[in-house]
Amino acid sequence: MADEPSVSVLWFRRDLRLNDHPALLASVAAGTTVLPVFVIDPSLLHEGTPRADRLLASLASLSRDTRDNLVIRTGDPVEVVPELAAEVGASQVHVTRETTPYGRRRDEAVEAALQAAGRQLVATGTPYAVGPGIVVNQSGTPYKVFTPFSRAWREHGWPAPAERPTRIPWHHGVRSDDLPEPTSTERIEAGEQAALKRWEAFLTGDLDGYARDRDRPDHDTTSRLSAPLKYGEIHPRTILADIAAHSAGGSKATHTFTNELAWREFYADVLWQHPASAWHDLRPELERLEYDSGPETDARVEAWKQGRTGYPIVDAGMRQLLAEGFMHNRVRMITASFLTKDLHVWWPVGARHFLDHLIDGDIASNNHGWQWCAGTGTDASPYFRVFNPITQGTKFDPDGEYVRRWVPELRHLKGRTAHEPWARKDGYEHDYPQRIVDHDAERKKTLSRYEAARR
């Protein structure tokens, strides 16, 4: 009697693509057919948000790429995945190895449930060029400062992109839930082909000027690959391989862009080594830092969230976040510094707000980026780093175009005067709010508090 066809389950998570996908290769090698699955976890997907709509668009694209064989199930993966494996008689469920605290706990629970039924959870590959936990110093200690990490990361190197299987025998005929309807009626570019197209356009167009223009929010010259990387529509190995081919001798632009990928890998490594740093200060010596609270602080935080602080570059960024689910990275640092060092609010308040709205919200990069700005995370001595929202605005948005784009109350102000409406007689004639705090006074207060906490 011939062996019955075997089914291997490929459980997609942060790897919504078919190219450069080691877990896909492993699932093809393990089974006669491959059942592609995505589990909508209600604890992670908050319907009606820009991030949810972005994920749904990516899943719709992946479904097309799998010839409409992608099975969608909704519920707790600890229950759904073992039930689905039993339903199709699969002995193995293949995944890309997870690295976040929640993902690791979830996968451990799924693995235990599968093992209880005589099945396996097989983890292959990682969402990163170099898996978190691998890059350590000569004494075997993980890095807490970016520059030495980035050097060691480059010296370690990474494998070439994984080959795509020549043939993928998709398993079909399994019941699938319908994808929820997105809230937005606008067409969202998402999925592997859109990511590859976006990357190709940046590689051949804006990459050469990246080192010069990357801090300019008024210019749309960044890669916009943060969301495709978050959902795994493109793997960083693919990007790094293309960079090497594009600029064999290297250049300042390619070095700078590669550094941005290294920051993503660094923060993932920090979270791997210190899971509690997802929502707690990485640097314990600053746990006693004094923060403000109470009704007045709550009102100021709400003004910050709505983009009504009276500081144009801050308000432009916060309004872009609410409208697009995106914010330019330089402006993310400015707005984060303002909340933590002008309003004296603990960084998780802002990190949660960003994660609630960003389509590229990644807990490792987002939360450790917030700690970097707050001065309680990575880096050697950032306590004195207080961004001046006025000078930051005039330096990186010198013509005021970014501010006028997102703050219509200031569109009557020409050039850089849009950053200082208080300096013009007509600056407030369209009901732009007055400044909620005095930056110079709050900066002095911040430095005083940091010194007290360090002592």
PDB file of C-alpha atoms in Angstrom, residues 2-199:
ATOM      1  CA  ALA A   2       1.439   3.369  -1.031  1.00  0.00           C
ATOM      2  CA  ASP A   3       2.126   5.954   1.614  1.00  0.00           C
ATOM      3  CA  GLU A   4      -0.654   8.482   2.029  1.00  0.00           C
ATOM      4  CA  PRO A   5       0.214  12.030   0.959  1.00  0.00           C
ATOM      5  CA  SER A   6       1.668  14.033   3.858  1.00  0.00           C
ATOM      6  CA  VAL A   7       0.718  17.616   4.631  1.00  0.00           C
ATOM      7  CA  SER A   8       3.027  20.141   6.265  1.00  0.00           C
ATOM      8  CA  VAL A   9       1.544  23.326   7.692  1.00  0.00           C
ATOM      9  CA  LEU A  10       3.314  26.616   7.020  1.00  0.00           C
ATOM     10  CA  TRP A  11       2.163  29.106   9.642  1.00  0.00           C
ATOM     11  CA  PHE A  12       2.835  32.631   8.389  1.00  0.00           C
ATOM     12  CA  ARG A  13       3.408  35.424  10.905  1.00  0.00           C
ATOM     13  CA  ARG A  14       6.024  38.161  10.250  1.00  0.00           C
ATOM     14  CA  ASP A  15       7.074  36.551   6.953  1.00  0.00           C
ATOM     15  CA  LEU A  16       4.326  37.292   4.427  1.00  0.00           C
ATOM     16  CA  ARG A  17       6.292  36.419   1.279  1.00  0.00           C
ATOM     17  CA  LEU A  18       7.443  33.458  -0.820  1.00  0.00           C
ATOM     18  CA  ASN A  19      10.987  34.570  -1.728  1.00  0.00           C
ATOM     19  CA  ASP A  20      13.935  34.221   0.645  1.00  0.00           C
ATOM     20  CA  HIS A  21      11.834  32.166   3.057  1.00  0.00           C
ATOM     21  CA  PRO A  22      13.740  29.308   4.781  1.00  0.00           C
ATOM     22  CA  ALA A  23      10.645  28.035   6.623  1.00  0.00           C
ATOM     23  CA  LEU A  24       8.852  27.671   3.291  1.00  0.00           C
ATOM     24  CA  LEU A  25      11.751  25.607   1.953  1.00  0.00           C
ATOM     25  CA  ALA A  26      11.634  23.413   5.056  1.00  0.00           C
ATOM     26  CA  SER A  27       7.885  22.874   4.762  1.00  0.00           C
ATOM     27  CA  VAL A  28       8.179  21.954   1.072  1.00  0.00           C
ATOM     28  CA  ALA A  29      10.918  19.441   1.901  1.00  0.00           C
ATOM     29  CA  ALA A  30       8.872  17.933   4.739  1.00  0.00           C
ATOM     30  CA  GLY A  31       5.524  17.321   3.055  1.00  0.00           C
ATOM     31  CA  THR A  32       3.911  16.212  -0.159  1.00  0.00           C
ATOM     32  CA  THR A  33       1.750  19.327   0.029  1.00  0.00           C
ATOM     33  CA  VAL A  34       2.023  22.588   1.986  1.00  0.00           C
ATOM     34  CA  LEU A  35      -0.933  24.200   3.744  1.00  0.00           C
ATOM     35  CA  PRO A  36      -0.355  27.975   4.119  1.00  0.00           C
ATOM     36  CA  VAL A  37      -2.015  29.393   7.227  1.00  0.00           C
ATOM     37  CA  PHE A  38      -2.384  32.734   8.965  1.00  0.00           C
ATOM     38  CA  VAL A  39      -4.030  32.993  12.375  1.00  0.00           C
ATOM     39  CA  ILE A  40      -5.715  36.294  13.166  1.00  0.00           C
ATOM     40  CA  ASP A  41      -5.016  36.727  16.857  1.00  0.00           C
ATOM     41  CA  PRO A  42      -7.610  39.155  18.288  1.00  0.00           C
ATOM     42  CA  SER A  43      -5.149  40.112  21.016  1.00  0.00           C
ATOM     43  CA  LEU A  44      -2.843  41.555  18.331  1.00  0.00           C
ATOM     44  CA  LEU A  45      -5.220  42.731  15.594  1.00  0.00           C
ATOM     45  CA  HIS A  46      -7.311  45.709  16.617  1.00  0.00           C
ATOM     46  CA  GLU A  47      -9.799  46.152  13.771  1.00  0.00           C
ATOM     47  CA  GLY A  48     -10.433  49.631  12.489  1.00  0.00           C
ATOM     48  CA  THR A  49      -6.825  50.821  12.864  1.00  0.00           C
ATOM     49  CA  PRO A  50      -4.425  51.764  10.039  1.00  0.00           C
ATOM     50  CA  ARG A  51      -2.144  48.915  11.092  1.00  0.00           C
ATOM     51  CA  ALA A  52      -4.985  46.385  10.866  1.00  0.00           C
ATOM     52  CA  ASP A  53      -5.908  47.640   7.401  1.00  0.00           C
ATOM     53  CA  ARG A  54      -2.272  47.388   6.325  1.00  0.00           C
ATOM     54  CA  LEU A  55      -2.037  43.789   7.559  1.00  0.00           C
ATOM     55  CA  LEU A  56      -5.284  42.824   5.838  1.00  0.00           C
ATOM     56  CA  ALA A  57      -4.002  44.238   2.545  1.00  0.00           C
ATOM     57  CA  SER A  58      -0.801  42.230   2.907  1.00  0.00           C
ATOM     58  CA  LEU A  59      -2.764  39.049   3.663  1.00  0.00           C
ATOM     59  CA  ALA A  60      -4.979  39.593   0.625  1.00  0.00           C
ATOM     60  CA  SER A  61      -1.843  39.838  -1.500  1.00  0.00           C
ATOM     61  CA  LEU A  62      -0.358  36.696   0.062  1.00  0.00           C
ATOM     62  CA  SER A  63      -3.582  34.826  -0.601  1.00  0.00           C
ATOM     63  CA  ARG A  64      -3.301  35.683  -4.289  1.00  0.00           C
ATOM     64  CA  ASP A  65       0.349  34.607  -4.319  1.00  0.00           C
ATOM     65  CA  THR A  66      -0.627  31.214  -2.856  1.00  0.00           C
ATOM     66  CA  ARG A  67      -3.277  30.790  -5.553  1.00  0.00           C
ATOM     67  CA  ASP A  68      -6.022  31.507  -3.023  1.00  0.00           C
ATOM     68  CA  ASN A  69      -4.982  28.551  -0.885  1.00  0.00           C
ATOM     69  CA  LEU A  70      -4.111  30.660   2.186  1.00  0.00           C
ATOM     70  CA  VAL A  71      -6.230  29.486   5.106  1.00  0.00           C
ATOM     71  CA  ILE A  72      -7.324  32.192   7.524  1.00  0.00           C
ATOM     72  CA  ARG A  73      -8.407  31.183  11.006  1.00  0.00           C
ATOM     73  CA  THR A  74      -9.341  33.530  13.847  1.00  0.00           C
ATOM     74  CA  GLY A  75      -8.627  32.855  17.506  1.00  0.00           C
ATOM     75  CA  ASP A  76      -5.922  31.962  19.990  1.00  0.00           C
ATOM     76  CA  PRO A  77      -3.056  30.283  18.068  1.00  0.00           C
ATOM     77  CA  VAL A  78      -2.487  27.900  20.994  1.00  0.00           C
ATOM     78  CA  GLU A  79      -5.862  26.386  20.185  1.00  0.00           C
ATOM     79  CA  VAL A  80      -6.211  27.102  16.473  1.00  0.00           C
ATOM     80  CA  VAL A  81      -2.864  25.774  15.201  1.00  0.00           C
ATOM     81  CA  PRO A  82      -3.026  22.299  16.848  1.00  0.00           C
ATOM     82  CA  GLU A  83      -6.667  21.926  15.781  1.00  0.00           C
ATOM     83  CA  LEU A  84      -5.826  22.774  12.171  1.00  0.00           C
ATOM     84  CA  ALA A  85      -2.824  20.429  12.154  1.00  0.00           C
ATOM     85  CA  ALA A  86      -5.078  17.628  13.406  1.00  0.00           C
ATOM     86  CA  GLU A  87      -7.725  18.521  10.831  1.00  0.00           C
ATOM     87  CA  VAL A  88      -5.344  17.949   7.900  1.00  0.00           C
ATOM     88  CA  GLY A  89      -3.273  15.211   9.547  1.00  0.00           C
ATOM     89  CA  ALA A  90      -0.041  17.234   9.539  1.00  0.00           C
ATOM     90  CA  SER A  91       2.806  15.959  11.684  1.00  0.00           C
ATOM     91  CA  GLN A  92       4.770  19.216  11.428  1.00  0.00           C
ATOM     92  CA  VAL A  93       3.948  22.923  11.619  1.00  0.00           C
ATOM     93  CA  HIS A  94       6.693  25.116  10.138  1.00  0.00           C
ATOM     94  CA  VAL A  95       7.373  28.684  11.243  1.00  0.00           C
ATOM     95  CA  THR A  96       9.992  31.397  11.098  1.00  0.00           C
ATOM     96  CA  ARG A  97      11.592  31.594  14.526  1.00  0.00           C
ATOM     97  CA  GLU A  98      10.019  34.309  16.658  1.00  0.00           C
ATOM     98  CA  THR A  99      12.110  36.716  18.710  1.00  0.00           C
ATOM     99  CA  THR A 100       9.744  39.028  20.626  1.00  0.00           C
ATOM    100  CA  PRO A 101       8.749  38.199  24.225  1.00  0.00           C
ATOM    101  CA  TYR A 102       5.091  37.651  23.314  1.00  0.00           C
ATOM    102  CA  GLY A 103       5.948  35.642  20.208  1.00  0.00           C
ATOM    103  CA  ARG A 104       8.347  33.393  22.113  1.00  0.00           C
ATOM    104  CA  ARG A 105       5.789  32.703  24.859  1.00  0.00           C
ATOM    105  CA  ARG A 106       3.096  32.001  22.275  1.00  0.00           C
ATOM    106  CA  ASP A 107       5.297  29.620  20.306  1.00  0.00           C
ATOM    107  CA  GLU A 108       6.344  27.743  23.426  1.00  0.00           C
ATOM    108  CA  ALA A 109       2.667  27.190  24.275  1.00  0.00           C
ATOM    109  CA  VAL A 110       1.837  26.115  20.697  1.00  0.00           C
ATOM    110  CA  GLU A 111       4.815  23.756  20.652  1.00  0.00           C
ATOM    111  CA  ALA A 112       3.686  22.126  23.920  1.00  0.00           C
ATOM    112  CA  ALA A 113       0.146  21.680  22.580  1.00  0.00           C
ATOM    113  CA  LEU A 114       1.445  20.121  19.372  1.00  0.00           C
ATOM    114  CA  GLN A 115       3.814  17.809  21.233  1.00  0.00           C
ATOM    115  CA  ALA A 116       0.958  16.602  23.420  1.00  0.00           C
ATOM    116  CA  ALA A 117      -0.699  15.391  20.208  1.00  0.00           C
ATOM    117  CA  GLY A 118       2.482  13.839  18.807  1.00  0.00           C
ATOM    118  CA  ARG A 119       3.244  16.701  16.421  1.00  0.00           C
ATOM    119  CA  GLN A 120       6.156  19.126  15.986  1.00  0.00           C
ATOM    120  CA  LEU A 121       6.654  22.851  15.724  1.00  0.00           C
ATOM    121  CA  VAL A 122       9.666  23.357  13.435  1.00  0.00           C
ATOM    122  CA  ALA A 123      11.295  26.810  13.521  1.00  0.00           C
ATOM    123  CA  THR A 124      13.588  27.782  10.639  1.00  0.00           C
ATOM    124  CA  GLY A 125      15.132  31.139   9.855  1.00  0.00           C
ATOM    125  CA  THR A 126      14.574  34.525  11.447  1.00  0.00           C
ATOM    126  CA  PRO A 127      13.097  37.901  10.438  1.00  0.00           C
ATOM    127  CA  TYR A 128      16.602  39.371  10.653  1.00  0.00           C
ATOM    128  CA  ALA A 129      19.818  39.130   8.659  1.00  0.00           C
ATOM    129  CA  VAL A 130      21.538  37.865  11.812  1.00  0.00           C
ATOM    130  CA  GLY A 131      19.383  36.187  14.423  1.00  0.00           C
ATOM    131  CA  PRO A 132      19.074  38.019  17.751  1.00  0.00           C
ATOM    132  CA  GLY A 133      21.419  36.638  20.399  1.00  0.00           C
ATOM    133  CA  ILE A 134      24.186  35.722  17.960  1.00  0.00           C
ATOM    134  CA  VAL A 135      26.259  38.917  17.899  1.00  0.00           C
ATOM    135  CA  VAL A 136      28.166  39.252  21.192  1.00  0.00           C
ATOM    136  CA  ASN A 137      31.485  40.757  22.215  1.00  0.00           C
ATOM    137  CA  GLN A 138      34.690  38.791  22.782  1.00  0.00           C
ATOM    138  CA  SER A 139      33.687  37.933  26.350  1.00  0.00           C
ATOM    139  CA  GLY A 140      30.318  36.600  25.188  1.00  0.00           C
ATOM    140  CA  THR A 141      28.385  39.590  26.536  1.00  0.00           C
ATOM    141  CA  PRO A 142      25.599  41.209  24.486  1.00  0.00           C
ATOM    142  CA  TYR A 143      25.986  44.793  23.325  1.00  0.00           C
ATOM    143  CA  LYS A 144      24.078  47.739  24.785  1.00  0.00           C
ATOM    144  CA  VAL A 145      25.666  50.382  22.550  1.00  0.00           C
ATOM    145  CA  PHE A 146      24.959  50.551  18.839  1.00  0.00           C
ATOM    146  CA  THR A 147      28.335  51.434  17.288  1.00  0.00           C
ATOM    147  CA  PRO A 148      30.305  48.404  18.551  1.00  0.00           C
ATOM    148  CA  PHE A 149      27.301  46.198  17.800  1.00  0.00           C
ATOM    149  CA  SER A 150      27.121  47.439  14.223  1.00  0.00           C
ATOM    150  CA  ARG A 151      30.818  46.755  13.675  1.00  0.00           C
ATOM    151  CA  ALA A 152      30.516  43.229  15.070  1.00  0.00           C
ATOM    152  CA  TRP A 153      27.304  42.677  13.076  1.00  0.00           C
ATOM    153  CA  ARG A 154      29.027  43.599   9.817  1.00  0.00           C
ATOM    154  CA  GLU A 155      32.059  41.472  10.664  1.00  0.00           C
ATOM    155  CA  HIS A 156      29.829  38.488  11.451  1.00  0.00           C
ATOM    156  CA  GLY A 157      28.049  38.764   8.114  1.00  0.00           C
ATOM    157  CA  TRP A 158      24.867  37.024   6.999  1.00  0.00           C
ATOM    158  CA  PRO A 159      23.878  34.255   4.608  1.00  0.00           C
ATOM    159  CA  ALA A 160      22.786  34.855   1.040  1.00  0.00           C
ATOM    160  CA  PRO A 161      19.035  34.995   0.373  1.00  0.00           C
ATOM    161  CA  ALA A 162      17.329  31.607   0.371  1.00  0.00           C
ATOM    162  CA  GLU A 163      16.288  30.301  -3.023  1.00  0.00           C
ATOM    163  CA  ARG A 164      12.589  30.193  -3.814  1.00  0.00           C
ATOM    164  CA  PRO A 165      11.283  26.634  -4.338  1.00  0.00           C
ATOM    165  CA  THR A 166      10.943  25.799  -8.020  1.00  0.00           C
ATOM    166  CA  ARG A 167       7.522  24.337  -7.269  1.00  0.00           C
ATOM    167  CA  ILE A 168       5.251  24.789  -4.261  1.00  0.00           C
ATOM    168  CA  PRO A 169       2.584  22.071  -3.997  1.00  0.00           C
ATOM    169  CA  TRP A 170      -0.105  23.996  -2.138  1.00  0.00           C
ATOM    170  CA  HIS A 171      -2.661  21.976  -0.200  1.00  0.00           C
ATOM    171  CA  HIS A 172      -6.187  23.085  -1.030  1.00  0.00           C
ATOM    172  CA  GLY A 173      -9.765  22.467  -0.069  1.00  0.00           C
ATOM    173  CA  VAL A 174      -9.491  23.469   3.607  1.00  0.00           C
ATOM    174  CA  ARG A 175     -12.116  25.788   5.074  1.00  0.00           C
ATOM    175  CA  SER A 176     -10.940  29.362   5.584  1.00  0.00           C
ATOM    176  CA  ASP A 177     -12.454  32.277   7.462  1.00  0.00           C
ATOM    177  CA  ASP A 178     -13.071  35.429   5.479  1.00  0.00           C
ATOM    178  CA  LEU A 179     -10.656  38.279   5.972  1.00  0.00           C
ATOM    179  CA  PRO A 180     -12.262  41.135   7.931  1.00  0.00           C
ATOM    180  CA  GLU A 181     -13.258  44.120   5.839  1.00  0.00           C
ATOM    181  CA  PRO A 182     -10.751  46.973   6.065  1.00  0.00           C
ATOM    182  CA  THR A 183     -11.954  50.271   7.461  1.00  0.00           C
ATOM    183  CA  SER A 184     -10.215  52.376   4.844  1.00  0.00           C
ATOM    184  CA  THR A 185     -11.677  52.544   1.354  1.00  0.00           C
ATOM    185  CA  GLU A 186      -8.373  53.740  -0.104  1.00  0.00           C
ATOM    186  CA  ARG A 187      -6.206  51.296  -1.998  1.00  0.00           C
ATOM    187  CA  ILE A 188      -3.263  50.201   0.140  1.00  0.00           C
ATOM    188  CA  GLU A 189      -0.071  49.058  -1.558  1.00  0.00           C
ATOM    189  CA  ALA A 190       0.965  45.931   0.301  1.00  0.00           C
ATOM    190  CA  GLY A 191       2.366  42.475  -0.248  1.00  0.00           C
ATOM    191  CA  GLU A 192       5.585  40.991  -1.543  1.00  0.00           C
ATOM    192  CA  GLN A 193       5.426  42.327  -5.097  1.00  0.00           C
ATOM    193  CA  ALA A 194       4.661  45.853  -3.895  1.00  0.00           C
ATOM    194  CA  ALA A 195       7.591  45.644  -1.455  1.00  0.00           C
ATOM    195  CA  LEU A 196       9.999  44.439  -4.132  1.00  0.00           C
ATOM    196  CA  LYS A 197       8.800  47.158  -6.487  1.00  0.00           C
ATOM    197  CA  ARG A 198       9.230  49.814  -3.813  1.00  0.00           C
ATOM    198  CA  TRP A 199      12.705  48.542  -2.973  1.00  0.00           C
TER     199      TRP A 199
END
